[in-house]
PDB file of C-alpha atoms in Angstrom:
ATOM      1  CA  UNK A  29      26.251   4.053 -11.780  1.00  0.00           C
ATOM      2  CA  UNK A  30      26.781   7.262 -13.739  1.00  0.00           C
ATOM      3  CA  UNK A  31      23.550   9.146 -14.390  1.00  0.00           C
ATOM      4  CA  UNK A  32      22.760  10.699 -17.750  1.00  0.00           C
ATOM      5  CA  UNK A  33      20.633  13.747 -18.497  1.00  0.00           C
ATOM      6  CA  UNK A  34      19.022  14.327 -21.874  1.00  0.00           C
ATOM      7  CA  UNK A  35      16.443  16.820 -23.109  1.00  0.00           C
ATOM      8  CA  UNK A  36      13.032  15.113 -23.231  1.00  0.00           C
ATOM      9  CA  UNK A  37      12.312  16.122 -26.814  1.00  0.00           C
ATOM     10  CA  UNK A  38      13.810  17.747 -29.896  1.00  0.00           C
ATOM     11  CA  UNK A  39      12.691  18.567 -33.409  1.00  0.00           C
ATOM     12  CA  UNK A  40      14.779  18.431 -36.551  1.00  0.00           C
ATOM     13  CA  UNK A  41      14.034  19.275 -40.167  1.00  0.00           C
ATOM     14  CA  UNK A  42      14.410  16.458 -42.647  1.00  0.00           C
ATOM     15  CA  UNK A  43      17.797  16.564 -44.353  1.00  0.00           C
ATOM     16  CA  UNK A  44      19.400  18.630 -41.630  1.00  0.00           C
ATOM     17  CA  UNK A  45      21.819  17.412 -38.996  1.00  0.00           C
ATOM     18  CA  UNK A  46      20.323  16.321 -35.692  1.00  0.00           C
ATOM     19  CA  UNK A  47      22.511  17.025 -32.665  1.00  0.00           C
ATOM     20  CA  UNK A  48      21.415  15.218 -29.526  1.00  0.00           C
ATOM     21  CA  UNK A  49      23.172  16.241 -26.309  1.00  0.00           C
ATOM     22  CA  UNK A  50      23.791  14.154 -23.213  1.00  0.00           C
ATOM     23  CA  UNK A  51      25.279  15.093 -19.854  1.00  0.00           C
ATOM     24  CA  UNK A  52      27.084  12.450 -17.800  1.00  0.00           C
ATOM     25  CA  UNK A  53      29.091  14.489 -15.329  1.00  0.00           C
ATOM     26  CA  UNK A  54      29.704  11.587 -12.910  1.00  0.00           C
ATOM     27  CA  UNK A  55      31.136   9.212 -15.494  1.00  0.00           C
ATOM     28  CA  UNK A  56      34.110   7.147 -14.367  1.00  0.00           C
ATOM     29  CA  UNK A  57      37.308   6.742 -16.317  1.00  0.00           C
ATOM     30  CA  UNK A  58      36.561   3.222 -17.505  1.00  0.00           C
ATOM     31  CA  UNK A  59      32.909   3.743 -18.417  1.00  0.00           C
ATOM     32  CA  UNK A  60      31.803   3.873 -22.025  1.00  0.00           C
ATOM     33  CA  UNK A  61      29.096   6.078 -23.513  1.00  0.00           C
ATOM     34  CA  UNK A  62      26.592   4.147 -25.617  1.00  0.00           C
ATOM     35  CA  UNK A  63      23.754   5.410 -27.774  1.00  0.00           C
ATOM     36  CA  UNK A  64      20.702   3.360 -28.656  1.00  0.00           C
ATOM     37  CA  UNK A  65      17.429   4.331 -30.235  1.00  0.00           C
ATOM     38  CA  UNK A  66      13.964   2.835 -30.108  1.00  0.00           C
ATOM     39  CA  UNK A  67      11.519   3.294 -32.910  1.00  0.00           C
ATOM     40  CA  UNK A  68       7.952   2.918 -31.696  1.00  0.00           C
ATOM     41  CA  UNK A  69       8.066  -0.179 -29.449  1.00  0.00           C
ATOM     42  CA  UNK A  70      10.605  -1.998 -31.591  1.00  0.00           C
ATOM     43  CA  UNK A  71      13.684  -3.465 -29.947  1.00  0.00           C
ATOM     44  CA  UNK A  72      16.300  -0.829 -29.095  1.00  0.00           C
ATOM     45  CA  UNK A  73      18.808  -0.407 -31.892  1.00  0.00           C
ATOM     46  CA  UNK A  74      22.512   0.099 -31.277  1.00  0.00           C
ATOM     47  CA  UNK A  75      23.912   3.270 -32.839  1.00  0.00           C
ATOM     48  CA  UNK A  76      27.421   3.953 -31.614  1.00  0.00           C
ATOM     49  CA  UNK A  77      29.658   3.972 -28.545  1.00  0.00           C
ATOM     50  CA  UNK A  78      32.880   5.568 -27.372  1.00  0.00           C
ATOM     51  CA  UNK A  79      35.235   6.011 -24.451  1.00  0.00           C
ATOM     52  CA  UNK A  80      37.021   9.323 -24.957  1.00  0.00           C
ATOM     53  CA  UNK A  81      37.778   9.726 -28.642  1.00  0.00           C
ATOM     54  CA  UNK A  82      35.231  10.890 -31.175  1.00  0.00           C
ATOM     55  CA  UNK A  83      33.707   8.051 -33.143  1.00  0.00           C
ATOM     56  CA  UNK A  84      31.939   7.787 -36.487  1.00  0.00           C
ATOM     57  CA  UNK A  85      30.137   4.967 -38.230  1.00  0.00           C
ATOM     58  CA  UNK A  86      27.638   4.647 -41.038  1.00  0.00           C
ATOM     59  CA  UNK A  87      24.784   5.795 -38.840  1.00  0.00           C
ATOM     60  CA  UNK A  88      26.150   8.641 -36.756  1.00  0.00           C
ATOM     61  CA  UNK A  89      29.024  10.471 -35.133  1.00  0.00           C
ATOM     62  CA  UNK A  90      29.717  10.676 -31.412  1.00  0.00           C
ATOM     63  CA  UNK A  91      31.512  13.680 -30.000  1.00  0.00           C
ATOM     64  CA  UNK A  92      32.758  13.333 -26.410  1.00  0.00           C
ATOM     65  CA  UNK A  93      34.102  16.375 -24.587  1.00  0.00           C
ATOM     66  CA  UNK A  94      37.651  16.258 -23.338  1.00  0.00           C
ATOM     67  CA  UNK A  95      36.534  16.067 -19.697  1.00  0.00           C
ATOM     68  CA  UNK A  96      34.079  13.293 -20.704  1.00  0.00           C
ATOM     69  CA  UNK A  97      31.256  14.964 -18.811  1.00  0.00           C
ATOM     70  CA  UNK A  98      29.062  15.325 -21.869  1.00  0.00           C
ATOM     71  CA  UNK A  99      28.637  14.013 -25.377  1.00  0.00           C
ATOM     72  CA  UNK A 100      26.683  14.744 -28.541  1.00  0.00           C
ATOM     73  CA  UNK A 101      25.221  12.281 -30.998  1.00  0.00           C
ATOM     74  CA  UNK A 102      25.089  13.648 -34.528  1.00  0.00           C
ATOM     75  CA  UNK A 103      22.847  12.260 -37.244  1.00  0.00           C
ATOM     76  CA  UNK A 104      24.294  14.052 -40.274  1.00  0.00           C
ATOM     77  CA  UNK A 105      21.243  14.017 -42.547  1.00  0.00           C
ATOM     78  CA  UNK A 106      18.110  13.188 -40.589  1.00  0.00           C
ATOM     79  CA  UNK A 107      15.265  11.410 -42.347  1.00  0.00           C
ATOM     80  CA  UNK A 108      11.696  10.760 -41.253  1.00  0.00           C
ATOM     81  CA  UNK A 109      12.752   7.213 -40.362  1.00  0.00           C
ATOM     82  CA  UNK A 110      15.096   8.631 -37.717  1.00  0.00           C
ATOM     83  CA  UNK A 111      12.119   9.691 -35.604  1.00  0.00           C
ATOM     84  CA  UNK A 112      12.639   7.717 -32.402  1.00  0.00           C
ATOM     85  CA  UNK A 113      13.558   7.856 -28.730  1.00  0.00           C
ATOM     86  CA  UNK A 114      17.330   8.186 -28.379  1.00  0.00           C
ATOM     87  CA  UNK A 115      18.994   6.864 -25.259  1.00  0.00           C
ATOM     88  CA  UNK A 116      22.399   7.919 -24.015  1.00  0.00           C
ATOM     89  CA  UNK A 117      23.697   5.207 -21.683  1.00  0.00           C
ATOM     90  CA  UNK A 118      26.811   4.998 -19.567  1.00  0.00           C
ATOM     91  CA  UNK A 119      27.672   1.377 -19.080  1.00  0.00           C
ATOM     92  CA  UNK A 120      28.576   0.583 -15.489  1.00  0.00           C
ATOM     93  CA  UNK A 121      31.949  -0.816 -14.631  1.00  0.00           C
ATOM     94  CA  UNK A 122      32.508  -4.496 -14.154  1.00  0.00           C
ATOM     95  CA  UNK A 123      31.880  -7.220 -16.645  1.00  0.00           C
ATOM     96  CA  UNK A 124      28.121  -7.688 -16.551  1.00  0.00           C
ATOM     97  CA  UNK A 125      27.369  -5.163 -19.255  1.00  0.00           C
ATOM     98  CA  UNK A 126      23.725  -4.426 -18.416  1.00  0.00           C
ATOM     99  CA  UNK A 127      22.250  -1.310 -19.979  1.00  0.00           C
ATOM    100  CA  UNK A 128      20.494   1.185 -17.718  1.00  0.00           C
ATOM    101  CA  UNK A 129      18.025   3.178 -19.792  1.00  0.00           C
ATOM    102  CA  UNK A 130      17.177   6.691 -18.670  1.00  0.00           C
ATOM    103  CA  UNK A 131      14.464   8.969 -19.947  1.00  0.00           C
ATOM    104  CA  UNK A 132      15.902   9.465 -23.440  1.00  0.00           C
ATOM    105  CA  UNK A 133      15.231  12.161 -26.024  1.00  0.00           C
ATOM    106  CA  UNK A 134      12.281  11.873 -28.359  1.00  0.00           C
ATOM    107  CA  UNK A 135      13.519  13.145 -31.705  1.00  0.00           C
ATOM    108  CA  UNK A 136      10.833  14.201 -34.148  1.00  0.00           C
ATOM    109  CA  UNK A 137      12.072  14.659 -37.703  1.00  0.00           C
ATOM    110  CA  UNK A 138       9.721  16.885 -39.650  1.00  0.00           C
ATOM    111  CA  UNK A 139       9.334  17.228 -43.417  1.00  0.00           C
TER     112      UNK A 139
ATOM    113  CA  UNK B 141      22.683 -10.921 -40.960  1.00  0.00           C
ATOM    114  CA  UNK B 142      20.976 -13.127 -38.398  1.00  0.00           C
ATOM    115  CA  UNK B 143      19.287 -11.304 -35.559  1.00  0.00           C
ATOM    116  CA  UNK B 144      17.954 -12.145 -32.131  1.00  0.00           C
ATOM    117  CA  UNK B 145      14.775 -14.188 -32.327  1.00  0.00           C
ATOM    118  CA  UNK B 146      12.079 -14.018 -29.706  1.00  0.00           C
ATOM    119  CA  UNK B 147       8.995 -16.140 -29.432  1.00  0.00           C
ATOM    120  CA  UNK B 148       6.154 -15.760 -29.190  1.00  0.00           C
ATOM    121  CA  UNK B 149       5.816 -12.204 -30.467  1.00  0.00           C
ATOM    122  CA  UNK B 150       2.494 -11.754 -28.726  1.00  0.00           C
ATOM    123  CA  UNK B 151       1.078 -13.559 -25.723  1.00  0.00           C
ATOM    124  CA  UNK B 152      -2.190 -13.144 -23.887  1.00  0.00           C
ATOM    125  CA  UNK B 153      -2.639 -14.716 -20.467  1.00  0.00           C
ATOM    126  CA  UNK B 154      -5.059 -14.560 -17.581  1.00  0.00           C
ATOM    127  CA  UNK B 155      -4.102 -13.481 -14.065  1.00  0.00           C
ATOM    128  CA  UNK B 156      -2.376 -16.188 -12.047  1.00  0.00           C
ATOM    129  CA  UNK B 157      -1.388 -18.107 -15.182  1.00  0.00           C
ATOM    130  CA  UNK B 158       2.152 -18.960 -16.233  1.00  0.00           C
ATOM    131  CA  UNK B 159       4.052 -17.740 -19.285  1.00  0.00           C
ATOM    132  CA  UNK B 160       7.305 -18.775 -20.920  1.00  0.00           C
ATOM    133  CA  UNK B 161       9.179 -16.437 -23.219  1.00  0.00           C
ATOM    134  CA  UNK B 162      11.985 -17.698 -25.416  1.00  0.00           C
ATOM    135  CA  UNK B 163      15.046 -15.986 -26.801  1.00  0.00           C
ATOM    136  CA  UNK B 164      17.435 -17.271 -29.455  1.00  0.00           C
ATOM    137  CA  UNK B 165      20.616 -15.188 -29.555  1.00  0.00           C
ATOM    138  CA  UNK B 166      22.620 -14.268 -32.611  1.00  0.00           C
ATOM    139  CA  UNK B 167      24.788 -17.250 -33.635  1.00  0.00           C
ATOM    140  CA  UNK B 168      28.032 -17.454 -31.639  1.00  0.00           C
ATOM    141  CA  UNK B 169      26.754 -15.011 -29.028  1.00  0.00           C
ATOM    142  CA  UNK B 170      27.142 -16.426 -25.531  1.00  0.00           C
ATOM    143  CA  UNK B 171      25.498 -13.714 -23.436  1.00  0.00           C
ATOM    144  CA  UNK B 172      21.801 -13.016 -23.084  1.00  0.00           C
ATOM    145  CA  UNK B 173      20.051 -10.123 -21.361  1.00  0.00           C
ATOM    146  CA  UNK B 174      16.351  -9.721 -20.535  1.00  0.00           C
ATOM    147  CA  UNK B 175      14.620  -6.350 -20.266  1.00  0.00           C
ATOM    148  CA  UNK B 176      11.059  -5.369 -19.396  1.00  0.00           C
ATOM    149  CA  UNK B 177       9.362  -2.265 -20.794  1.00  0.00           C
ATOM    150  CA  UNK B 178       6.039  -1.293 -19.273  1.00  0.00           C
ATOM    151  CA  UNK B 179       3.582   0.989 -21.098  1.00  0.00           C
ATOM    152  CA  UNK B 180       5.079   4.454 -21.480  1.00  0.00           C
ATOM    153  CA  UNK B 181       8.225   3.447 -19.610  1.00  0.00           C
ATOM    154  CA  UNK B 182      11.848   2.883 -20.513  1.00  0.00           C
ATOM    155  CA  UNK B 183      13.338  -0.613 -20.715  1.00  0.00           C
ATOM    156  CA  UNK B 184      14.426  -2.011 -17.349  1.00  0.00           C
ATOM    157  CA  UNK B 185      17.069  -4.693 -16.947  1.00  0.00           C
ATOM    158  CA  UNK B 186      15.839  -7.964 -15.449  1.00  0.00           C
ATOM    159  CA  UNK B 187      18.574 -10.581 -15.638  1.00  0.00           C
ATOM    160  CA  UNK B 188      21.522 -11.727 -17.724  1.00  0.00           C
ATOM    161  CA  UNK B 189      23.432 -14.912 -18.456  1.00  0.00           C
ATOM    162  CA  UNK B 190      26.958 -15.504 -19.665  1.00  0.00           C
ATOM    163  CA  UNK B 191      28.017 -18.972 -20.729  1.00  0.00           C
ATOM    164  CA  UNK B 192      24.876 -20.474 -19.184  1.00  0.00           C
ATOM    165  CA  UNK B 193      25.523 -18.945 -15.773  1.00  0.00           C
ATOM    166  CA  UNK B 194      23.587 -16.035 -14.307  1.00  0.00           C
ATOM    167  CA  UNK B 195      25.855 -12.999 -14.533  1.00  0.00           C
ATOM    168  CA  UNK B 196      23.684 -10.187 -13.158  1.00  0.00           C
ATOM    169  CA  UNK B 197      20.255  -9.625 -11.729  1.00  0.00           C
ATOM    170  CA  UNK B 198      18.094  -6.532 -11.734  1.00  0.00           C
ATOM    171  CA  UNK B 199      14.604  -5.839 -10.432  1.00  0.00           C
ATOM    172  CA  UNK B 200      13.234  -9.219 -11.373  1.00  0.00           C
ATOM    173  CA  UNK B 201      10.285 -10.421  -9.295  1.00  0.00           C
ATOM    174  CA  UNK B 202      10.688 -13.674  -7.395  1.00  0.00           C
ATOM    175  CA  UNK B 203       7.803 -15.019  -9.497  1.00  0.00           C
ATOM    176  CA  UNK B 204      10.093 -14.858 -12.523  1.00  0.00           C
ATOM    177  CA  UNK B 205      12.927 -17.223 -13.258  1.00  0.00           C
ATOM    178  CA  UNK B 206      15.201 -17.628 -16.227  1.00  0.00           C
ATOM    179  CA  UNK B 207      17.927 -19.845 -17.534  1.00  0.00           C
ATOM    180  CA  UNK B 208      20.268 -20.216 -20.452  1.00  0.00           C
ATOM    181  CA  UNK B 209      20.567 -23.585 -22.106  1.00  0.00           C
ATOM    182  CA  UNK B 210      23.502 -25.441 -23.657  1.00  0.00           C
ATOM    183  CA  UNK B 211      22.654 -24.066 -27.115  1.00  0.00           C
ATOM    184  CA  UNK B 212      22.696 -20.551 -25.563  1.00  0.00           C
ATOM    185  CA  UNK B 213      19.016 -19.900 -26.010  1.00  0.00           C
ATOM    186  CA  UNK B 214      17.287 -18.524 -22.954  1.00  0.00           C
ATOM    187  CA  UNK B 215      13.831 -18.786 -21.436  1.00  0.00           C
ATOM    188  CA  UNK B 216      12.083 -16.425 -19.064  1.00  0.00           C
ATOM    189  CA  UNK B 217       9.466 -18.175 -16.953  1.00  0.00           C
ATOM    190  CA  UNK B 218       6.806 -16.058 -15.330  1.00  0.00           C
ATOM    191  CA  UNK B 219       4.362 -17.507 -12.809  1.00  0.00           C
ATOM    192  CA  UNK B 220       1.328 -16.171 -10.942  1.00  0.00           C
ATOM    193  CA  UNK B 221       0.969 -13.472 -13.551  1.00  0.00           C
ATOM    194  CA  UNK B 222      -0.343 -10.099 -12.440  1.00  0.00           C
ATOM    195  CA  UNK B 223      -1.913  -7.288 -14.435  1.00  0.00           C
ATOM    196  CA  UNK B 224       1.257  -5.245 -13.884  1.00  0.00           C
ATOM    197  CA  UNK B 225       3.310  -7.818 -15.749  1.00  0.00           C
ATOM    198  CA  UNK B 226       1.759  -6.628 -19.000  1.00  0.00           C
ATOM    199  CA  UNK B 227       4.718  -5.236 -20.896  1.00  0.00           C
ATOM    200  CA  UNK B 228       7.128  -5.648 -23.745  1.00  0.00           C
ATOM    201  CA  UNK B 229       9.891  -8.100 -22.936  1.00  0.00           C
ATOM    202  CA  UNK B 230      13.103  -7.708 -24.873  1.00  0.00           C
ATOM    203  CA  UNK B 231      15.976 -10.074 -25.123  1.00  0.00           C
ATOM    204  CA  UNK B 232      19.421  -8.910 -26.207  1.00  0.00           C
ATOM    205  CA  UNK B 233      22.538 -10.871 -26.973  1.00  0.00           C
ATOM    206  CA  UNK B 234      26.233 -10.144 -27.130  1.00  0.00           C
ATOM    207  CA  UNK B 235      29.491 -11.981 -27.414  1.00  0.00           C
ATOM    208  CA  UNK B 236      31.850 -12.251 -24.464  1.00  0.00           C
ATOM    209  CA  UNK B 237      29.856 -10.768 -21.607  1.00  0.00           C
ATOM    210  CA  UNK B 238      32.206  -7.845 -21.243  1.00  0.00           C
ATOM    211  CA  UNK B 239      31.072  -4.297 -20.567  1.00  0.00           C
ATOM    212  CA  UNK B 240      32.311  -3.247 -23.988  1.00  0.00           C
ATOM    213  CA  UNK B 241      30.406  -5.896 -25.896  1.00  0.00           C
ATOM    214  CA  UNK B 242      27.582  -4.425 -27.927  1.00  0.00           C
ATOM    215  CA  UNK B 243      24.129  -5.764 -27.182  1.00  0.00           C
ATOM    216  CA  UNK B 244      21.755  -6.451 -30.037  1.00  0.00           C
ATOM    217  CA  UNK B 245      18.070  -6.549 -29.246  1.00  0.00           C
ATOM    218  CA  UNK B 246      15.320  -8.774 -30.496  1.00  0.00           C
ATOM    219  CA  UNK B 247      11.907  -7.540 -31.612  1.00  0.00           C
ATOM    220  CA  UNK B 248      10.343  -8.254 -28.234  1.00  0.00           C
ATOM    221  CA  UNK B 249       7.421 -10.244 -26.878  1.00  0.00           C
ATOM    222  CA  UNK B 250       4.308  -8.301 -26.008  1.00  0.00           C
ATOM    223  CA  UNK B 251       2.692  -9.893 -22.963  1.00  0.00           C
ATOM    224  CA  UNK B 252      -0.845  -8.931 -22.079  1.00  0.00           C
ATOM    225  CA  UNK B 253      -2.289 -10.144 -18.779  1.00  0.00           C
ATOM    226  CA  UNK B 254      -6.062  -9.973 -18.508  1.00  0.00           C
TER     227      UNK B 254
END
């Protein structure tokens, strides 16, 4: 299974963009990059996913490098409610679909 | 929109007792996943079901068993409870059981073993 590496913590000012990096240098060609977040012991919340193209939805944008070895999650205008642990997950191949959570990045949005 | 429902939300048990956690997936979702999150830890995959058949198994103790019923709800049965079983238990559901299907999580059941 591809391993991901994320910084343990980051700060962001409210209203500014939050850019959360993730390294996944051993990712395979058919593995997707998923981002989830967990707000204080709530159930993890799906944010976005992608394979090789950049993706955008109402919550965030996902930028994947051309070699697919790293990606960046962008929250365009962070609010205090975005304070959470953000997990970058590479879904293993096959059809089981389990999520393997790594350490994640604790994002603290400050006023 | 309907979400994943888990019951109970909180459960307190004594050591060596048995506990049953229930998960009701989003309507028309046919795949259920169970995760365990210990204090200060990240969620860990336990087991999953697709169309009522076990599809994958993680680090689930032999004391735990689970199944998915004909209405697609799932139950996680935990016997001979130990102090270390105290954790948040999350259920997630998706449609299709494929690696690209997005999983949506429930609010979790907080199990405390005394």
